[in-house]
Amino acid sequence: MNLLEVYLYGSPILKRPTMKVGELPDHFPRFLERMYAVMYNDDGIGLSANQVGVEQCFFIADFSLHDENMQREIFINPEIVESQGIVTQEEGCLSIPGVHEKVKRAYKIKVRYEGLDRNPVEKEFEGFPARVIQHEVDHLNGILFVERISPLKRSFIESKLRRIAEKGKTQTEPIKI
Ligand code: ZN
């Protein structure tokens, strides 16, 4: 099975807010496995649907890579309903390979979402998992982490971003699950 293609910085798909997930096809779990395959292949911890060209509001994450007591999880139609504290830490992104910058995020969040069984969940996360979730929810709203750094820092990575965008701007077609 071919790996799904990761849409890169510069793709218009990454700049468009995703659509709320409605009914999902029966083969959806298989599609998720394909997303996990791409994520692990690139050493990622989270991956949003639009990063593989699907304009729907969900993402996957595997927090066990960070904390063995946690597990992998899917967040369908996630919404951050509360946030507390601020912490600055370095982030990277599969859609912006080779770029790592410090980003300010809330330390603790409460998230409302649906799991794979589509039942509503409300859960609190803190520290690293909270950061991953905020990064992915940003993706689903068409926001990339490099938009959350200062214009000065951004100017230092501008040429790198332009190079990545050479390929990203050709990735204009969304895919269907
Ligand atoms: Zn990302």
XYZ file of N, CA, C and O and ligand atoms in Angstrom:
709
model
N 0.844 -1.204 0.000
C 0.000 0.000 0.000
C 0.877 1.252 0.000
O 1.825 1.345 0.774
N 0.557 2.168 -0.869
C 1.348 3.409 -0.912
C 1.094 4.269 0.317
O -0.009 4.316 0.824
N 2.138 4.950 0.741
C 1.958 5.916 1.834
C 1.139 7.085 1.311
O 1.274 7.479 0.152
N 0.297 7.617 2.178
C -0.417 8.839 1.818
C 0.597 9.960 1.649
O 1.664 9.949 2.265
N 0.238 10.927 0.828
C 1.144 12.051 0.609
C 0.918 13.118 1.689
O -0.215 13.449 2.010
N 2.012 13.619 2.228
C 1.894 14.707 3.205
C 1.865 16.035 2.445
O 2.726 16.311 1.617
N 0.841 16.833 2.705
C 0.729 18.141 2.072
C 1.629 19.122 2.818
O 1.618 19.195 4.050
N 2.412 19.844 2.050
C 3.446 20.690 2.634
C 3.036 22.158 2.700
O 2.133 22.603 1.974
N 3.751 22.872 3.556
C 3.629 24.326 3.650
C 3.551 24.906 2.232
O 4.353 24.537 1.362
N 2.606 25.795 1.997
C 2.438 26.374 0.660
C 1.211 25.808 -0.036
O 0.665 26.428 -0.948
N 0.752 24.616 0.416
C -0.468 24.058 -0.167
C -1.685 24.844 0.319
O -1.830 25.079 1.519
N -2.564 25.235 -0.616
C -3.763 25.972 -0.188
C -4.668 25.138 0.713
O -5.437 25.688 1.499
N -4.559 23.815 0.623
C -5.398 22.928 1.456
C -5.123 23.186 2.944
O -6.028 23.152 3.768
N -3.855 23.438 3.274
C -3.490 23.635 4.680
C -3.983 24.967 5.222
O -3.993 25.185 6.433
N -4.343 25.875 4.322
C -4.786 27.209 4.760
C -6.299 27.325 4.883
O -6.808 28.342 5.301
N -7.009 26.274 4.460
C -8.478 26.324 4.523
C -8.976 25.602 5.768
O -8.543 24.479 6.034
N -9.862 26.237 6.530
C -10.446 25.518 7.671
C -11.170 24.267 7.167
O -11.802 24.290 6.117
N -11.074 23.187 7.927
C -11.695 21.928 7.513
C -13.190 21.940 7.807
O -13.679 22.776 8.566
N -13.891 20.975 7.219
C -15.341 20.869 7.420
C -15.653 19.861 8.521
O -14.948 18.865 8.671
N -16.701 20.142 9.248
C -17.137 19.256 10.320
C -17.366 17.844 9.769
O -17.917 17.680 8.679
N -16.953 16.843 10.507
C -17.120 15.462 10.066
C -18.571 15.036 10.255
O -19.122 15.166 11.346
N -19.175 14.556 9.164
C -20.531 14.020 9.240
C -20.452 12.507 9.332
O -19.705 11.964 10.145
N -21.171 11.849 8.441
C -21.144 10.391 8.448
C -19.829 9.890 7.862
O -19.333 10.459 6.887
N -19.288 8.854 8.450
C -18.007 8.330 7.972
C -18.198 6.991 7.267
O -19.065 6.206 7.647
N -17.383 6.737 6.248
C -17.525 5.460 5.537
C -17.054 4.279 6.402
O -16.281 4.466 7.337
N -17.514 3.072 6.061
C -17.132 1.872 6.827
C -15.625 1.639 6.851
O -15.097 1.070 7.798
N -14.953 2.071 5.795
C -13.504 1.800 5.737
C -12.680 2.885 6.447
O -11.463 2.898 6.332
N -13.371 3.737 7.189
C -12.648 4.818 7.874
C -11.496 4.311 8.765
O -10.392 4.861 8.703
N -11.706 3.262 9.595
C -10.582 2.776 10.416
C -9.356 2.388 9.582
O -8.220 2.607 10.012
N -9.608 1.853 8.399
C -8.468 1.492 7.533
C -7.738 2.750 7.055
O -6.519 2.777 6.941
N -8.514 3.785 6.786
C -7.876 5.039 6.371
C -7.011 5.594 7.510
O -5.913 6.089 7.289
N -7.522 5.467 8.742
C -6.745 5.943 9.891
C -5.416 5.197 9.991
O -4.388 5.792 10.312
N -5.445 3.894 9.724
C -4.189 3.127 9.756
C -3.190 3.684 8.747
O -1.996 3.731 9.002
N -3.714 4.111 7.599
C -2.819 4.713 6.592
C -2.250 6.028 7.116
O -1.102 6.371 6.850
N -3.075 6.775 7.862
C -2.563 8.030 8.434
C -1.490 7.747 9.489
O -0.451 8.408 9.519
N -1.746 6.732 10.331
C -0.728 6.380 11.335
C 0.585 5.978 10.655
O 1.672 6.331 11.113
N 0.456 5.232 9.545
C 1.657 4.782 8.837
C 2.511 5.981 8.404
O 3.734 5.984 8.575
N 1.868 7.002 7.869
C 2.600 8.203 7.434
C 3.225 8.910 8.635
O 4.382 9.337 8.597
N 2.429 9.003 9.702
C 2.895 9.722 10.888
C 4.130 9.044 11.473
O 5.121 9.700 11.761
N 4.073 7.707 11.620
C 5.218 6.998 12.194
C 6.416 7.065 11.259
O 7.557 7.174 11.694
N 6.131 6.993 9.971
C 7.212 7.047 8.985
C 8.025 8.335 9.103
O 9.234 8.345 8.901
N 7.339 9.420 9.459
C 8.010 10.721 9.577
C 8.291 11.100 11.036
O 8.597 12.249 11.321
N 8.177 10.104 11.946
C 8.442 10.357 13.368
C 7.560 11.444 13.962
O 8.012 12.225 14.810
N 6.307 11.496 13.523
C 5.389 12.494 14.077
C 4.622 11.930 15.269
O 4.594 10.717 15.488
N 4.000 12.834 16.028
C 3.192 12.414 17.174
C 1.724 12.734 16.910
O 0.827 12.125 17.475
N 1.475 13.680 16.021
C 0.109 14.033 15.659
C 0.039 14.307 14.162
O 1.036 14.681 13.540
N -1.145 14.084 13.591
C -1.326 14.350 12.158
C -2.787 14.699 11.911
O -3.691 13.948 12.290
N -3.017 15.846 11.275
C -4.396 16.252 11.012
C -4.797 15.813 9.600
O -3.952 15.621 8.723
N -6.117 15.663 9.420
C -6.639 15.153 8.154
C -6.190 15.996 6.959
O -5.807 15.456 5.920
N -6.217 17.332 7.117
C -5.848 18.158 5.951
C -4.359 18.048 5.604
O -3.946 18.386 4.504
N -3.548 17.527 6.528
C -2.135 17.313 6.192
C -1.943 16.164 5.200
O -0.863 16.005 4.636
N -2.985 15.327 5.059
C -2.934 14.321 3.998
C -4.001 14.617 2.937
O -4.401 13.739 2.183
N -4.458 15.869 2.912
C -5.331 16.323 1.825
C -6.815 16.112 2.047
O -7.615 16.345 1.141
N -7.200 15.661 3.240
C -8.618 15.424 3.530
C -9.174 16.638 4.279
O -8.721 16.960 5.371
N -10.149 17.303 3.670
C -10.625 18.555 4.274
C -11.747 18.302 5.272
O -12.844 18.855 5.161
N -11.454 17.457 6.242
C -12.433 17.160 7.289
C -11.780 17.358 8.647
O -10.567 17.229 8.797
N -12.645 17.642 9.642
C -12.153 18.085 10.938
C -11.849 16.921 11.890
O -12.659 16.592 12.753
N -10.701 16.287 11.688
C -10.256 15.283 12.656
C -8.738 15.156 12.603
O -8.107 15.533 11.614
N -8.176 14.654 13.690
C -6.737 14.366 13.689
C -6.449 13.139 14.526
O -7.274 12.700 15.333
N -5.275 12.572 14.307
C -4.821 11.441 15.114
C -3.606 11.884 15.920
O -2.912 12.846 15.558
N -3.369 11.195 17.023
C -2.169 11.462 17.816
C -1.785 10.174 18.530
O -2.647 9.341 18.827
N -0.510 9.987 18.761
C -0.056 8.849 19.559
C 0.779 9.367 20.716
O 1.976 9.597 20.583
N 0.111 9.556 21.857
C 0.809 10.108 23.021
C 1.688 9.072 23.712
O 2.482 9.425 24.571
N 1.538 7.793 23.351
C 2.384 6.765 23.982
C 3.848 6.959 23.596
O 4.744 6.483 24.272
N 4.081 7.673 22.512
C 5.457 7.964 22.104
C 6.101 8.911 23.107
O 7.324 9.004 23.200
N 5.267 9.627 23.838
C 5.755 10.589 24.814
C 5.610 10.043 26.234
O 6.489 10.244 27.072
N 4.513 9.334 26.491
C 4.206 8.848 27.832
C 3.571 7.468 27.681
O 2.475 7.332 27.140
N 4.254 6.433 28.150
C 3.787 5.065 27.902
C 2.450 4.749 28.577
O 1.804 3.770 28.228
N 2.025 5.583 29.521
C 0.725 5.366 30.143
C -0.412 5.926 29.301
O -1.582 5.716 29.611
N -0.056 6.661 28.260
C -1.092 7.206 27.391
C -1.168 6.341 26.146
O -0.407 5.398 25.985
N -2.112 6.663 25.270
C -2.260 5.829 24.088
C -2.520 6.665 22.842
O -2.532 7.877 22.899
N -2.737 5.937 21.747
C -3.083 6.687 20.555
C -4.573 6.959 20.538
O -5.358 6.232 21.123
N -4.914 8.025 19.865
C -6.283 8.479 19.968
C -6.682 9.242 18.706
O -5.838 9.839 18.056
N -7.988 9.196 18.401
C -8.493 10.025 17.305
C -9.429 11.076 17.881
O -10.201 10.795 18.794
N -9.298 12.268 17.362
C -10.130 13.392 17.801
C -10.968 13.837 16.613
O -10.442 14.379 15.638
N -12.277 13.574 16.689
C -13.181 13.982 15.614
C -13.930 15.240 16.065
O -14.439 15.291 17.193
N -13.997 16.228 15.192
C -14.637 17.529 15.491
C -14.181 18.114 16.844
O -15.020 18.475 17.685
N -12.876 18.187 17.058
C -12.385 18.673 18.364
C -12.588 20.172 18.539
O -12.583 20.932 17.567
N -12.771 20.542 19.792
C -12.944 21.951 20.130
C -12.283 22.165 21.487
O -12.551 21.418 22.432
N -11.408 23.148 21.574
C -10.786 23.460 22.860
C -11.727 24.401 23.598
O -11.995 25.498 23.127
N -12.241 23.947 24.729
C -13.258 24.741 25.413
C -12.714 25.530 26.599
O -13.345 26.479 27.058
N -11.543 25.117 27.099
C -10.918 25.878 28.187
C -9.420 25.765 28.040
O -8.910 24.740 27.608
N -8.706 26.822 28.423
C -7.245 26.714 28.445
C -6.679 27.538 29.586
O -7.258 28.555 29.985
N -5.548 27.069 30.097
C -4.924 27.685 31.274
C -3.419 27.686 31.149
O -2.839 26.713 30.666
N -2.804 28.749 31.653
C -1.342 28.790 31.728
C -0.714 28.993 30.364
O -1.365 28.810 29.336
N 0.543 29.400 30.361
C 1.258 29.574 29.088
C 2.614 28.928 29.221
O 3.292 29.078 30.235
N 3.009 28.179 28.189
C 4.340 27.589 28.195
C 4.918 27.674 26.783
O 4.206 27.554 25.794
N 6.217 27.963 26.714
C 6.878 28.119 25.421
C 7.800 26.922 25.189
O 8.625 26.614 26.047
N 7.614 26.256 24.053
C 8.434 25.092 23.753
C 8.586 24.936 22.244
O 7.791 25.462 21.480
N 9.625 24.175 21.874
C 9.902 24.009 20.453
C 8.893 23.049 19.804
O 8.517 22.060 20.397
N 8.507 23.393 18.590
C 7.615 22.528 17.812
C 8.170 22.299 16.421
O 8.938 23.109 15.908
N 7.751 21.201 15.843
C 8.026 20.932 14.442
C 6.716 20.493 13.810
O 5.698 20.406 14.488
N 6.748 20.209 12.506
C 5.513 19.855 11.806
C 5.859 19.027 10.574
O 6.780 19.371 9.844
N 5.119 17.954 10.358
C 5.406 17.108 9.188
C 5.215 17.880 7.883
O 5.815 17.523 6.876
N 4.405 18.932 7.916
C 4.176 19.725 6.705
C 5.239 20.803 6.503
O 5.238 21.487 5.482
N 6.124 20.956 7.496
C 7.188 21.973 7.385
C 8.516 21.319 7.799
O 9.114 21.684 8.819
N 8.957 20.330 7.018
C 10.133 19.551 7.435
C 11.373 20.426 7.632
O 11.627 21.339 6.848
N 12.114 20.121 8.679
C 13.381 20.816 8.917
C 13.251 22.130 9.658
O 14.248 22.786 9.929
N 12.031 22.521 10.012
C 11.843 23.792 10.719
C 11.355 23.503 12.141
O 10.390 22.764 12.341
N 12.074 24.051 13.115
C 11.692 23.897 14.523
C 11.778 25.257 15.175
O 12.811 25.918 15.088
N 10.695 25.664 15.808
C 10.676 26.976 16.459
C 9.894 26.890 17.756
O 9.006 26.054 17.899
N 10.249 27.787 18.676
C 9.520 27.833 19.940
C 8.186 28.544 19.746
O 8.114 29.582 19.094
N 7.143 27.942 20.332
C 5.786 28.483 20.205
C 5.147 28.546 21.591
O 5.325 27.641 22.406
N 4.427 29.618 21.841
C 3.679 29.765 23.097
C 2.350 29.034 22.987
O 1.609 29.231 22.024
N 2.060 28.193 23.980
C 0.781 27.481 23.997
C 0.246 27.460 25.422
O 1.009 27.611 26.366
N -1.038 27.189 25.543
C -1.607 26.982 26.876
C -1.008 25.710 27.461
O -0.735 24.743 26.745
N -0.823 25.685 28.799
C -0.249 24.510 29.447
C -1.292 23.404 29.613
O -1.011 22.232 29.436
N -2.511 23.833 29.926
C -3.559 22.868 30.219
C -4.817 23.241 29.430
O -5.174 24.419 29.358
N -5.449 22.248 28.847
C -6.655 22.530 28.057
C -7.756 21.513 28.360
O -7.478 20.400 28.797
N -8.971 21.925 28.074
C -10.090 20.982 28.103
C -10.597 20.884 26.667
O -10.844 21.913 26.013
N -10.736 19.660 26.188
C -11.119 19.450 24.789
C -12.427 18.671 24.718
O -12.638 17.713 25.462
N -13.291 19.117 23.833
C -14.537 18.403 23.554
C -14.388 17.807 22.158
O -13.998 18.512 21.222
N -14.638 16.532 22.009
C -14.477 15.880 20.696
C -15.284 14.594 20.665
O -15.917 14.231 21.655
N -15.233 13.915 19.525
C -15.853 12.593 19.423
C -14.738 11.595 19.165
O -13.787 11.893 18.448
N -14.893 10.413 19.762
C -13.949 9.338 19.474
C -14.400 8.573 18.241
O -15.360 8.968 17.575
N -13.741 7.467 17.962
C -14.054 6.667 16.781
C -15.490 6.124 16.842
O -16.137 5.960 15.813
N -15.994 5.884 18.061
C -17.370 5.406 18.213
C -18.387 6.542 18.096
O -19.589 6.316 18.204
N -17.896 7.744 17.878
C -18.675 8.966 17.693
C -19.389 9.430 18.968
O -20.221 10.339 18.910
N -19.058 8.845 20.089
C -19.616 9.353 21.338
C -18.861 10.608 21.752
O -17.649 10.693 21.575
N -19.578 11.590 22.328
C -18.889 12.815 22.745
C -18.009 12.565 23.979
O -18.365 11.788 24.862
N -16.860 13.201 23.981
C -15.892 13.075 25.063
C -15.502 14.480 25.496
O -15.419 15.384 24.659
N -15.277 14.663 26.793
C -14.681 15.921 27.248
C -13.546 15.539 28.177
O -13.752 14.804 29.142
N -12.343 15.999 27.877
C -11.186 15.517 28.614
C -10.167 16.637 28.770
O -10.052 17.503 27.910
N -9.414 16.563 29.877
C -8.354 17.549 30.096
C -7.002 16.958 29.732
O -6.751 15.784 29.958
N -6.155 17.794 29.175
C -4.791 17.389 28.843
C -3.861 18.484 29.324
O -4.226 19.657 29.316
N -2.647 18.092 29.700
C -1.684 19.123 30.065
C -0.294 18.758 29.550
O -0.021 17.609 29.206
N 0.562 19.773 29.491
C 1.935 19.547 29.060
C 2.003 19.200 27.580
O 1.278 19.762 26.756
N 2.858 18.221 27.280
C 3.124 17.908 25.882
C 1.882 17.500 25.072
O 1.663 18.037 23.976
N 1.055 16.572 25.583
C -0.154 16.230 24.813
C -1.035 17.457 24.534
O -1.598 17.583 23.440
N -1.143 18.363 25.506
C -1.942 19.577 25.303
C -1.358 20.404 24.158
O -2.090 20.987 23.355
N -0.039 20.429 24.077
C 0.636 21.162 22.992
C 0.319 20.528 21.646
O -0.003 21.215 20.669
N 0.410 19.208 21.588
C 0.128 18.500 20.327
C -1.308 18.804 19.872
O -1.547 19.126 18.706
N -2.242 18.727 20.803
C -3.651 18.963 20.463
C -3.847 20.394 19.949
O -4.519 20.616 18.936
N -3.221 21.366 20.587
C -3.372 22.759 20.138
C -2.780 22.947 18.744
O -3.345 23.652 17.897
N -1.644 22.285 18.493
C -1.008 22.353 17.173
C -1.941 21.760 16.109
O -2.122 22.342 15.036
N -2.551 20.609 16.427
C -3.418 19.937 15.440
C -4.742 20.683 15.246
O -5.227 20.781 14.121
N -5.307 21.205 16.325
C -6.557 21.972 16.176
C -6.293 23.223 15.330
O -7.110 23.613 14.497
N -5.128 23.815 15.511
C -4.729 24.923 14.627
C -4.763 24.484 13.164
O -5.323 25.173 12.309
N -4.149 23.323 12.876
C -4.156 22.806 11.496
C -5.574 22.757 10.946
O -5.834 23.181 9.822
N -6.468 22.199 11.762
C -7.853 22.003 11.301
C -8.544 23.344 11.029
O -9.502 23.416 10.281
N -8.010 24.408 11.641
C -8.543 25.752 11.398
C -7.710 26.512 10.350
O -7.890 27.717 10.175
N -6.803 25.820 9.711
C -6.006 26.452 8.651
C -4.833 27.287 9.155
O -4.350 28.176 8.450
N -4.367 27.001 10.370
C -3.262 27.773 10.956
C -2.027 26.882 11.148
O -2.136 25.775 11.675
N -0.871 27.379 10.716
C 0.381 26.631 10.873
C 1.225 27.253 11.983
O 1.136 28.451 12.239
N 2.062 26.424 12.626
C 2.767 26.928 13.812
C 3.720 28.090 13.491
O 3.973 28.922 14.349
N 4.197 28.155 12.256
C 5.103 29.263 11.904
C 4.364 30.611 11.861
O 5.001 31.667 11.784
N 3.033 30.545 11.897
C 2.268 31.795 11.977
C 2.153 32.275 13.417
O 1.645 33.365 13.669
N 2.625 31.471 14.340
C 2.555 31.844 15.750
C 3.916 32.283 16.308
O 4.091 32.384 17.506
N 4.885 32.512 15.430
C 6.188 33.002 15.891
C 6.351 34.462 15.470
O 5.594 34.959 14.640
N 7.327 35.125 16.062
C 7.470 36.556 15.790
C 7.904 36.795 14.335
O 8.563 35.944 13.734
N 7.551 37.970 13.780
C 7.947 38.279 12.398
C 9.469 38.213 12.211
O 9.948 37.793 11.160
N 10.215 38.562 13.263
C 11.679 38.525 13.162
C 12.155 37.085 12.993
O 12.918 36.771 12.072
N 11.690 36.197 13.862
C 12.071 34.781 13.767
C 11.622 34.205 12.437
O 12.307 33.392 11.824
N 10.461 34.628 12.027
C 9.909 34.141 10.774
C 10.818 34.541 9.607
O 11.023 33.774 8.675
N 11.371 35.748 9.695
C 12.232 36.225 8.594
C 13.477 35.343 8.456
O 13.993 35.161 7.366
N 13.930 34.756 9.581
C 15.108 33.879 9.519
C 14.839 32.580 8.777
O 15.760 31.955 8.263
N 13.585 32.145 8.780
C 13.284 30.857 8.139
C 12.557 31.032 6.807
O 12.177 30.073 6.158
N 12.406 32.301 6.391
C 11.622 32.598 5.186
C 12.125 31.843 3.942
O 11.325 31.303 3.171
N 13.453 31.757 3.776
C 13.956 31.112 2.553
C 13.705 29.606 2.604
O 13.398 28.979 1.588
N 13.821 29.025 3.819
C 13.495 27.602 3.987
C 12.028 27.355 3.626
O 11.692 26.397 2.944
N 11.173 28.255 4.136
C 9.734 28.107 3.878
C 9.440 28.218 2.386
O 8.626 27.469 1.848
N 10.123 29.138 1.743
C 9.889 29.316 0.297
C 10.248 28.058 -0.476
O 9.564 27.671 -1.417
N 11.363 27.400 -0.027
C 11.777 26.157 -0.699
C 10.726 25.060 -0.517
O 10.399 24.340 -1.450
N 10.228 24.935 0.712
C 9.208 23.902 0.982
C 7.947 24.195 0.153
O 7.326 23.297 -0.408
N 7.616 25.488 0.042
C 6.389 25.894 -0.661
C 6.448 25.588 -2.158
O 5.404 25.488 -2.814
N 7.657 25.422 -2.705
C 7.777 25.072 -4.128
C 6.970 23.815 -4.429
O 6.277 23.730 -5.432
N 7.089 22.825 -3.530
C 6.298 21.605 -3.724
C 4.878 21.808 -3.191
O 3.900 21.410 -3.839
N 4.784 22.441 -1.994
C 3.470 22.610 -1.358
C 2.465 23.295 -2.268
O 1.293 22.901 -2.315
N 2.897 24.295 -3.010
C 1.916 25.047 -3.814
C 1.375 24.234 -4.992
O 0.369 24.603 -5.585
N 2.029 23.084 -5.298
C 1.503 22.213 -6.356
C 0.459 21.228 -5.798
O -0.210 20.542 -6.558
N 0.370 21.153 -4.475
C -0.578 20.198 -3.859
C -1.922 20.895 -3.642
O -2.253 21.338 -2.552
N -2.677 21.012 -4.721
C -3.905 21.826 -4.684
C -5.173 20.983 -4.637
O -6.250 21.528 -4.393
N -5.050 19.677 -4.888
C -6.243 18.822 -4.965
C -6.496 18.094 -3.654
O -5.654 17.336 -3.200
N -7.676 18.307 -3.076
C -7.998 17.513 -1.879
C -8.246 16.056 -2.245
O -8.487 15.756 -3.412
N -8.148 15.165 -1.270
C -8.518 13.780 -1.541
C -9.729 13.394 -0.695
O -10.034 14.015 0.317
N -10.412 12.338 -1.151
C -11.569 11.820 -0.400
C -11.126 10.594 0.367
O -10.242 9.868 -0.071
N -11.750 10.349 1.502
C -11.405 9.160 2.279
C -11.901 7.931 1.538
O -13.041 7.884 1.106
Zn 1.801 20.216 12.071
